[in-house]
PDB file of C-alpha atoms in Angstrom:
ATOM      1  CA  MET L 197     119.155  34.619  10.997  1.00  0.00           C
ATOM      2  CA  LYS L 198     115.578  35.300   9.934  1.00  0.00           C
ATOM      3  CA  LYS L 199     113.021  32.783  11.080  1.00  0.00           C
ATOM      4  CA  TRP L 200     110.174  31.606   8.890  1.00  0.00           C
ATOM      5  CA  LYS L 201     106.744  30.931  10.107  1.00  0.00           C
ATOM      6  CA  LYS L 202     105.670  27.367   9.753  1.00  0.00           C
ATOM      7  CA  CYS L 203     102.797  28.085   7.421  1.00  0.00           C
ATOM      8  CA  ALA L 204     104.930  30.348   5.215  1.00  0.00           C
ATOM      9  CA  CYS L 205     107.530  27.658   4.833  1.00  0.00           C
ATOM     10  CA  VAL L 206     105.045  25.289   3.362  1.00  0.00           C
ATOM     11  CA  ILE L 207     103.955  27.902   0.898  1.00  0.00           C
ATOM     12  CA  MET L 208     107.498  28.677  -0.153  1.00  0.00           C
ATOM     13  CA  VAL L 209     108.259  25.029  -0.819  1.00  0.00           C
ATOM     14  CA  LEU L 210     105.308  24.753  -3.047  1.00  0.00           C
ATOM     15  CA  SER L 211     106.352  27.920  -4.795  1.00  0.00           C
ATOM     16  CA  LEU L 212     109.824  26.655  -5.517  1.00  0.00           C
ATOM     17  CA  VAL L 213     108.725  23.239  -6.761  1.00  0.00           C
ATOM     18  CA  GLN L 214     105.955  24.377  -9.012  1.00  0.00           C
ATOM     19  CA  GLY L 215     107.580  27.614 -10.099  1.00  0.00           C
ATOM     20  CA  ILE L 216     104.515  29.689  -9.516  1.00  0.00           C
ATOM     21  CA  SER L 217     103.583  32.454  -7.210  1.00  0.00           C
ATOM     22  CA  VAL L 218     101.437  31.160  -4.372  1.00  0.00           C
ATOM     23  CA  ASN L 219     100.057  33.133  -1.492  1.00  0.00           C
ATOM     24  CA  TYR L 220      98.308  31.982   1.654  1.00  0.00           C
ATOM     25  CA  ASP L 221      94.898  33.076   0.505  1.00  0.00           C
ATOM     26  CA  ALA L 222      95.250  31.118  -2.761  1.00  0.00           C
ATOM     27  CA  VAL L 223      96.074  27.936  -0.878  1.00  0.00           C
ATOM     28  CA  ASN L 224      93.052  28.330   1.323  1.00  0.00           C
ATOM     29  CA  ALA L 225      90.902  28.753  -1.791  1.00  0.00           C
ATOM     30  CA  VAL L 226      92.037  25.544  -3.482  1.00  0.00           C
ATOM     31  CA  SER L 227      89.028  23.322  -4.379  1.00  0.00           C
ATOM     32  CA  ILE L 228      89.510  19.618  -3.876  1.00  0.00           C
ATOM     33  CA  PRO L 229      87.120  17.507  -5.952  1.00  0.00           C
ATOM     34  CA  VAL L 230      85.077  14.947  -3.979  1.00  0.00           C
ATOM     35  CA  PRO L 231      84.434  11.674  -5.791  1.00  0.00           C
ATOM     36  CA  THR L 232      80.805  10.808  -6.465  1.00  0.00           C
ATOM     37  CA  VAL L 233      79.640   7.520  -4.961  1.00  0.00           C
ATOM     38  CA  THR L 234      76.671   5.740  -6.559  1.00  0.00           C
ATOM     39  CA  VAL L 235      74.729   3.266  -4.390  1.00  0.00           C
ATOM     40  CA  SER L 236      72.483   0.757  -6.148  1.00  0.00           C
ATOM     41  CA  THR L 237      69.550  -0.715  -4.242  1.00  0.00           C
ATOM     42  CA  ALA L 238      68.300  -4.136  -5.309  1.00  0.00           C
ATOM     43  CA  SER L 239      64.482  -4.323  -5.667  1.00  0.00           C
ATOM     44  CA  VAL L 240      62.792  -6.578  -3.143  1.00  0.00           C
ATOM     45  CA  LYS L 241      59.671  -8.424  -4.325  1.00  0.00           C
ATOM     46  CA  LYS L 242      56.820  -8.055  -1.877  1.00  0.00           C
ATOM     47  CA  SER L 243      54.757 -11.018  -0.746  1.00  0.00           C
ATOM     48  CA  PRO L 244      50.964 -10.921  -1.234  1.00  0.00           C
ATOM     49  CA  SER L 245      49.062  -9.880   1.885  1.00  0.00           C
ATOM     50  CA  SER L 246      45.638 -10.800   0.486  1.00  0.00           C
ATOM     51  CA  VAL L 247      43.763 -11.939  -2.596  1.00  0.00           C
ATOM     52  CA  LYS L 248      40.126 -11.294  -3.499  1.00  0.00           C
ATOM     53  CA  LEU L 249      37.816 -12.461  -6.278  1.00  0.00           C
ATOM     54  CA  ASN L 250      35.343 -10.271  -8.127  1.00  0.00           C
ATOM     55  CA  LYS L 251      32.614 -12.793  -7.231  1.00  0.00           C
ATOM     56  CA  THR L 252      32.004 -14.942  -4.167  1.00  0.00           C
ATOM     57  CA  SER L 253      29.199 -16.894  -5.826  1.00  0.00           C
ATOM     58  CA  GLU L 254      28.255 -17.682  -9.414  1.00  0.00           C
ATOM     59  CA  LYS L 255      25.455 -19.525 -11.210  1.00  0.00           C
ATOM     60  CA  LEU L 256      26.144 -21.102 -14.580  1.00  0.00           C
ATOM     61  CA  VAL L 257      24.159 -23.185 -17.030  1.00  0.00           C
ATOM     62  CA  VAL L 258      25.708 -26.448 -18.197  1.00  0.00           C
ATOM     63  CA  GLY L 259      28.019 -25.735 -21.124  1.00  0.00           C
ATOM     64  CA  LYS L 260      28.402 -22.026 -20.348  1.00  0.00           C
ATOM     65  CA  THR L 261      31.618 -20.240 -19.352  1.00  0.00           C
ATOM     66  CA  ASP L 262      32.671 -17.233 -17.311  1.00  0.00           C
ATOM     67  CA  THR L 263      35.943 -15.782 -16.035  1.00  0.00           C
ATOM     68  CA  LEU L 264      36.768 -14.888 -12.447  1.00  0.00           C
ATOM     69  CA  LYS L 265      39.152 -12.007 -11.770  1.00  0.00           C
ATOM     70  CA  ALA L 266      41.575 -12.036  -8.834  1.00  0.00           C
ATOM     71  CA  THR L 267      42.919  -8.874  -7.178  1.00  0.00           C
ATOM     72  CA  VAL L 268      46.116  -9.279  -5.157  1.00  0.00           C
ATOM     73  CA  THR L 269      47.348  -6.795  -2.547  1.00  0.00           C
ATOM     74  CA  PRO L 270      49.865  -5.230  -2.945  1.00  0.00           C
ATOM     75  CA  SER L 271      49.435  -5.018  -6.690  1.00  0.00           C
ATOM     76  CA  GLY L 272      52.016  -6.719  -8.839  1.00  0.00           C
ATOM     77  CA  SER L 273      52.738  -9.798 -10.900  1.00  0.00           C
ATOM     78  CA  TYR L 274      52.166 -13.002  -8.944  1.00  0.00           C
ATOM     79  CA  ASN L 275      51.863 -16.700  -9.638  1.00  0.00           C
ATOM     80  CA  LEU L 276      48.325 -17.814  -8.872  1.00  0.00           C
ATOM     81  CA  THR L 277      46.968 -21.347  -8.639  1.00  0.00           C
ATOM     82  CA  TRP L 278      43.328 -22.068  -9.542  1.00  0.00           C
ATOM     83  CA  THR L 279      41.510 -25.236  -8.440  1.00  0.00           C
ATOM     84  CA  SER L 280      37.983 -26.681  -8.489  1.00  0.00           C
ATOM     85  CA  SER L 281      36.644 -28.863  -5.695  1.00  0.00           C
ATOM     86  CA  ASN L 282      34.607 -30.883  -8.204  1.00  0.00           C
ATOM     87  CA  LYS L 283      35.670 -31.006 -11.848  1.00  0.00           C
ATOM     88  CA  LYS L 284      32.502 -32.922 -12.730  1.00  0.00           C
ATOM     89  CA  VAL L 285      30.578 -29.746 -11.904  1.00  0.00           C
ATOM     90  CA  VAL L 286      32.926 -26.965 -13.034  1.00  0.00           C
ATOM     91  CA  THR L 287      36.487 -26.696 -14.320  1.00  0.00           C
ATOM     92  CA  VAL L 288      38.828 -23.706 -14.098  1.00  0.00           C
ATOM     93  CA  ASP L 289      41.978 -22.934 -16.076  1.00  0.00           C
ATOM     94  CA  SER L 290      45.128 -21.025 -15.107  1.00  0.00           C
ATOM     95  CA  ASN L 291      43.490 -17.721 -16.042  1.00  0.00           C
ATOM     96  CA  GLY L 292      40.381 -18.203 -13.892  1.00  0.00           C
ATOM     97  CA  LYS L 293      38.095 -19.195 -16.778  1.00  0.00           C
ATOM     98  CA  LEU L 294      35.201 -21.367 -15.608  1.00  0.00           C
ATOM     99  CA  LYS L 295      33.331 -23.967 -17.626  1.00  0.00           C
ATOM    100  CA  ALA L 296      30.119 -25.533 -16.325  1.00  0.00           C
ATOM    101  CA  VAL L 297      30.236 -29.294 -16.813  1.00  0.00           C
ATOM    102  CA  GLY L 298      27.364 -30.828 -14.859  1.00  0.00           C
ATOM    103  CA  LYS L 299      24.606 -29.982 -12.387  1.00  0.00           C
ATOM    104  CA  GLY L 300      25.743 -29.386  -8.829  1.00  0.00           C
ATOM    105  CA  THR L 301      27.824 -27.085  -6.624  1.00  0.00           C
ATOM    106  CA  ALA L 302      31.599 -26.702  -6.367  1.00  0.00           C
ATOM    107  CA  ASN L 303      34.100 -24.277  -4.845  1.00  0.00           C
ATOM    108  CA  VAL L 304      36.659 -22.610  -7.082  1.00  0.00           C
ATOM    109  CA  THR L 305      39.730 -21.434  -5.169  1.00  0.00           C
ATOM    110  CA  VAL L 306      42.538 -19.086  -6.164  1.00  0.00           C
ATOM    111  CA  LYS L 307      45.720 -19.250  -4.078  1.00  0.00           C
ATOM    112  CA  THR L 308      48.960 -17.254  -3.982  1.00  0.00           C
ATOM    113  CA  SER L 309      52.404 -18.819  -3.564  1.00  0.00           C
ATOM    114  CA  ASN L 310      52.454 -17.864   0.117  1.00  0.00           C
ATOM    115  CA  GLY L 311      49.067 -19.420   0.877  1.00  0.00           C
ATOM    116  CA  LYS L 312      46.647 -16.491   0.642  1.00  0.00           C
ATOM    117  CA  SER L 313      43.376 -17.640  -0.934  1.00  0.00           C
ATOM    118  CA  ALA L 314      39.848 -16.662  -1.975  1.00  0.00           C
ATOM    119  CA  VAL L 315      36.853 -18.844  -2.852  1.00  0.00           C
ATOM    120  CA  CYS L 316      33.885 -18.570  -5.209  1.00  0.00           C
ATOM    121  CA  MET L 317      30.970 -20.993  -4.834  1.00  0.00           C
ATOM    122  CA  VAL L 318      29.731 -22.047  -8.269  1.00  0.00           C
ATOM    123  CA  SER L 319      26.254 -23.506  -8.789  1.00  0.00           C
ATOM    124  CA  VAL L 320      25.584 -25.213 -12.090  1.00  0.00           C
ATOM    125  CA  ILE L 321      22.047 -25.775 -13.343  1.00  0.00           C
ATOM    126  CA  THR L 322      20.655 -27.521 -16.397  1.00  0.00           C
ATOM    127  CA  GLN L 323      19.379 -25.688 -19.442  1.00  0.00           C
ATOM    128  CA  ASN L 324      15.803 -26.696 -18.567  1.00  0.00           C
ATOM    129  CA  GLU L 325      16.198 -25.267 -15.064  1.00  0.00           C
ATOM    130  CA  ALA L 326      17.483 -22.023 -16.550  1.00  0.00           C
ATOM    131  CA  TYR L 327      14.491 -21.994 -18.909  1.00  0.00           C
ATOM    132  CA  ILE L 328      12.086 -22.374 -15.971  1.00  0.00           C
ATOM    133  CA  GLU L 329      13.804 -19.640 -13.944  1.00  0.00           C
ATOM    134  CA  GLU L 330      13.520 -17.277 -16.878  1.00  0.00           C
ATOM    135  CA  VAL L 331       9.811 -18.054 -17.336  1.00  0.00           C
ATOM    136  CA  VAL L 332       9.188 -17.231 -13.664  1.00  0.00           C
ATOM    137  CA  ARG L 333      11.123 -13.997 -13.992  1.00  0.00           C
ATOM    138  CA  LEU L 334       9.181 -12.953 -17.076  1.00  0.00           C
ATOM    139  CA  VAL L 335       5.814 -13.794 -15.492  1.00  0.00           C
ATOM    140  CA  ASN L 336       6.567 -11.589 -12.508  1.00  0.00           C
ATOM    141  CA  ALA L 337       7.963  -8.870 -14.763  1.00  0.00           C
ATOM    142  CA  GLU L 338       4.632  -8.719 -16.608  1.00  0.00           C
ATOM    143  CA  ARG L 339       2.720  -8.587 -13.327  1.00  0.00           C
ATOM    144  CA  THR L 340       4.986  -5.937 -11.813  1.00  0.00           C
ATOM    145  CA  LYS L 341       4.530  -3.668 -14.832  1.00  0.00           C
ATOM    146  CA  ARG L 342       0.797  -3.671 -14.080  1.00  0.00           C
ATOM    147  CA  GLY L 343       1.113  -3.140 -10.348  1.00  0.00           C
ATOM    148  CA  LEU L 344       0.279  -6.753  -9.450  1.00  0.00           C
ATOM    149  CA  ASN L 345       1.905  -8.843  -6.732  1.00  0.00           C
ATOM    150  CA  LYS L 346       4.749 -11.151  -7.701  1.00  0.00           C
ATOM    151  CA  LEU L 347       3.863 -14.832  -7.690  1.00  0.00           C
ATOM    152  CA  VAL L 348       5.730 -17.010  -5.211  1.00  0.00           C
ATOM    153  CA  ILE L 349       7.253 -20.288  -6.341  1.00  0.00           C
ATOM    154  CA  ASN L 350       5.810 -23.225  -4.440  1.00  0.00           C
ATOM    155  CA  SER L 351       7.842 -26.457  -4.505  1.00  0.00           C
ATOM    156  CA  ARG L 352       4.826 -28.783  -4.465  1.00  0.00           C
ATOM    157  CA  LEU L 353       3.177 -26.726  -7.189  1.00  0.00           C
ATOM    158  CA  ALA L 354       6.398 -26.932  -9.188  1.00  0.00           C
ATOM    159  CA  ASN L 355       6.423 -30.734  -8.835  1.00  0.00           C
ATOM    160  CA  ALA L 356       2.804 -30.910  -9.939  1.00  0.00           C
ATOM    161  CA  SER L 357       3.634 -28.713 -12.935  1.00  0.00           C
ATOM    162  CA  GLN L 358       6.503 -30.973 -13.865  1.00  0.00           C
ATOM    163  CA  LYS L 359       4.213 -33.983 -13.834  1.00  0.00           C
ATOM    164  CA  ARG L 360       1.736 -32.135 -16.034  1.00  0.00           C
ATOM    165  CA  ALA L 361       4.511 -31.199 -18.467  1.00  0.00           C
ATOM    166  CA  VAL L 362       5.277 -34.887 -18.937  1.00  0.00           C
ATOM    167  CA  GLU L 363       1.574 -35.656 -19.375  1.00  0.00           C
ATOM    168  CA  THR L 364       1.113 -32.957 -22.016  1.00  0.00           C
ATOM    169  CA  SER L 365       3.719 -34.704 -24.156  1.00  0.00           C
ATOM    170  CA  LYS L 366       1.250 -37.608 -24.304  1.00  0.00           C
ATOM    171  CA  ARG L 367      -1.940 -35.571 -24.472  1.00  0.00           C
ATOM    172  CA  LEU L 368      -1.745 -31.865 -25.259  1.00  0.00           C
ATOM    173  CA  SER L 369      -4.797 -30.865 -23.302  1.00  0.00           C
ATOM    174  CA  HIS L 370      -5.996 -29.541 -19.951  1.00  0.00           C
ATOM    175  CA  THR L 371      -7.504 -32.979 -19.580  1.00  0.00           C
ATOM    176  CA  ARG L 372      -5.033 -35.494 -18.234  1.00  0.00           C
ATOM    177  CA  PRO L 373      -4.238 -38.773 -20.037  1.00  0.00           C
ATOM    178  CA  SER L 374      -6.476 -40.457 -17.459  1.00  0.00           C
ATOM    179  CA  GLY L 375      -9.395 -38.329 -18.622  1.00  0.00           C
ATOM    180  CA  LYS L 376      -9.489 -36.271 -15.414  1.00  0.00           C
ATOM    181  CA  SER L 377      -9.180 -32.485 -15.131  1.00  0.00           C
ATOM    182  CA  PHE L 378      -5.721 -30.963 -14.778  1.00  0.00           C
ATOM    183  CA  SER L 379      -6.714 -29.708 -11.303  1.00  0.00           C
ATOM    184  CA  THR L 380      -6.707 -33.259  -9.901  1.00  0.00           C
ATOM    185  CA  VAL L 381      -2.896 -33.203  -9.990  1.00  0.00           C
ATOM    186  CA  LEU L 382      -3.032 -30.591  -7.226  1.00  0.00           C
ATOM    187  CA  ASP L 383      -4.879 -33.035  -4.996  1.00  0.00           C
ATOM    188  CA  GLU L 384      -2.209 -35.650  -5.632  1.00  0.00           C
ATOM    189  CA  TYR L 385       0.431 -33.288  -4.245  1.00  0.00           C
ATOM    190  CA  GLY L 386      -1.692 -32.147  -1.292  1.00  0.00           C
ATOM    191  CA  ILE L 387      -2.078 -28.596  -2.579  1.00  0.00           C
ATOM    192  CA  LYS L 388      -5.021 -26.661  -1.163  1.00  0.00           C
ATOM    193  CA  TYR L 389      -6.571 -23.996  -3.367  1.00  0.00           C
ATOM    194  CA  SER L 390      -9.728 -21.966  -3.880  1.00  0.00           C
ATOM    195  CA  ILE L 391      -8.907 -20.965  -7.458  1.00  0.00           C
ATOM    196  CA  THR L 392      -6.497 -22.429  -9.967  1.00  0.00           C
ATOM    197  CA  GLY L 393      -5.425 -22.061 -13.572  1.00  0.00           C
ATOM    198  CA  GLU L 394      -3.172 -23.801 -16.057  1.00  0.00           C
ATOM    199  CA  ASN L 395      -1.237 -22.623 -19.096  1.00  0.00           C
ATOM    200  CA  ILE L 396       0.310 -24.985 -21.647  1.00  0.00           C
ATOM    201  CA  ALA L 397       2.833 -24.082 -24.324  1.00  0.00           C
ATOM    202  CA  TYR L 398       4.968 -26.317 -26.515  1.00  0.00           C
ATOM    203  CA  ASN L 399       7.658 -26.189 -29.161  1.00  0.00           C
ATOM    204  CA  TYR L 400       9.104 -22.878 -27.985  1.00  0.00           C
ATOM    205  CA  TYR L 401      12.887 -23.042 -27.945  1.00  0.00           C
ATOM    206  CA  THR L 402      13.426 -20.170 -25.483  1.00  0.00           C
ATOM    207  CA  ALA L 403      11.579 -18.902 -22.428  1.00  0.00           C
ATOM    208  CA  SER L 404      11.113 -15.459 -23.967  1.00  0.00           C
ATOM    209  CA  GLU L 405       9.509 -16.979 -27.073  1.00  0.00           C
ATOM    210  CA  ALA L 406       7.167 -19.054 -24.915  1.00  0.00           C
ATOM    211  CA  MET L 407       6.142 -16.052 -22.826  1.00  0.00           C
ATOM    212  CA  GLU L 408       5.567 -13.966 -25.926  1.00  0.00           C
ATOM    213  CA  GLY L 409       3.250 -16.641 -27.270  1.00  0.00           C
ATOM    214  CA  LEU L 410       1.359 -16.925 -23.968  1.00  0.00           C
ATOM    215  CA  MET L 411       0.941 -13.167 -23.615  1.00  0.00           C
ATOM    216  CA  ASP L 412      -0.444 -12.982 -27.164  1.00  0.00           C
ATOM    217  CA  SER L 413      -3.287 -15.317 -26.144  1.00  0.00           C
ATOM    218  CA  LYS L 414      -6.067 -13.735 -24.064  1.00  0.00           C
ATOM    219  CA  GLY L 415      -6.869 -16.825 -22.006  1.00  0.00           C
ATOM    220  CA  HIS L 416      -3.223 -17.484 -21.134  1.00  0.00           C
ATOM    221  CA  ARG L 417      -2.558 -13.798 -20.484  1.00  0.00           C
ATOM    222  CA  ASP L 418      -5.548 -13.623 -18.113  1.00  0.00           C
ATOM    223  CA  ASN L 419      -4.046 -16.412 -16.025  1.00  0.00           C
ATOM    224  CA  ILE L 420      -0.635 -14.715 -15.893  1.00  0.00           C
ATOM    225  CA  LEU L 421      -2.204 -11.404 -14.844  1.00  0.00           C
ATOM    226  CA  ASN L 422      -4.923 -12.726 -12.519  1.00  0.00           C
ATOM    227  CA  SER L 423      -4.726 -10.664  -9.322  1.00  0.00           C
ATOM    228  CA  LYS L 424      -6.237 -13.514  -7.270  1.00  0.00           C
ATOM    229  CA  PHE L 425      -3.312 -15.846  -7.834  1.00  0.00           C
ATOM    230  CA  LYS L 426      -0.484 -15.915  -5.274  1.00  0.00           C
ATOM    231  CA  TYR L 427       1.573 -18.968  -6.191  1.00  0.00           C
ATOM    232  CA  LEU L 428       3.165 -20.333  -9.349  1.00  0.00           C
ATOM    233  CA  GLY L 429       4.652 -23.638 -10.418  1.00  0.00           C
ATOM    234  CA  VAL L 430       6.455 -24.167 -13.727  1.00  0.00           C
ATOM    235  CA  GLY L 431       7.277 -27.504 -15.311  1.00  0.00           C
ATOM    236  CA  LEU L 432       9.287 -28.249 -18.456  1.00  0.00           C
ATOM    237  CA  TYR L 433       9.697 -31.546 -20.257  1.00  0.00           C
ATOM    238  CA  GLU L 434      11.559 -32.214 -23.498  1.00  0.00           C
ATOM    239  CA  GLU L 435      10.969 -35.122 -25.841  1.00  0.00           C
ATOM    240  CA  ASP L 436      12.260 -35.543 -29.402  1.00  0.00           C
ATOM    241  CA  GLY L 437      13.556 -31.973 -29.328  1.00  0.00           C
ATOM    242  CA  ILE L 438      10.175 -30.493 -28.420  1.00  0.00           C
ATOM    243  CA  LYS L 439       9.749 -28.619 -25.146  1.00  0.00           C
ATOM    244  CA  TYR L 440       6.462 -28.885 -23.230  1.00  0.00           C
ATOM    245  CA  LEU L 441       5.870 -26.027 -20.781  1.00  0.00           C
ATOM    246  CA  VAL L 442       3.206 -25.987 -18.081  1.00  0.00           C
ATOM    247  CA  GLN L 443       2.328 -23.170 -15.671  1.00  0.00           C
ATOM    248  CA  LEU L 444       0.077 -23.891 -12.701  1.00  0.00           C
ATOM    249  CA  PHE L 445      -1.414 -21.022 -10.687  1.00  0.00           C
ATOM    250  CA  THR L 446      -3.151 -20.999  -7.301  1.00  0.00           C
TER     251      THR L 446
END
């Protein structure tokens, strides 16, 4: 009896069942499809590692607004909380918009949900203070253009100028209401000087308008551009909607 090889037997069975001619090589060449497996990965939201503000300090005038911008690392969409340490000075909304309410200093903080934070110190000044600062800036700008030294603000000179601003609302003159010269106010504040000058301007709504008027007058312009002066004090007083500006030089 003829014996069949094991592998040939398997082939013959397949041949009989399926009714087709099958050889060993054909069986070895059969391709078996492999199912495709798709793996879905759920996105994991990263936690903020840091937050920064575009400003660490800010100066605003009462009534003015500005907006702080926060940058969170890594970038993405995060819930941020904004707070002010003193809402009587400055308020902040959920988008980082500041509004200056009253004179003073306050910290505005932005914080992420996991406790990362950044702070901006906000200083709020009055409109009159902003007016004075702008006058000082413009005075020194005029001097710098001509190669002159910048004038230094002196606190006692500023206080004396403020007193003179109030006095000029009563008597618009370089002579004080008491009948004395304007220079006697320097003695009252203990200011030593070898040369001094005074400029008076009134009813100018903005600092730039006031400076334009002063520079158009030779006597006032000479004071502003006097190379012998080193210090400046500026006072501003408002009464019945009229601003009284005084500059004192030493």
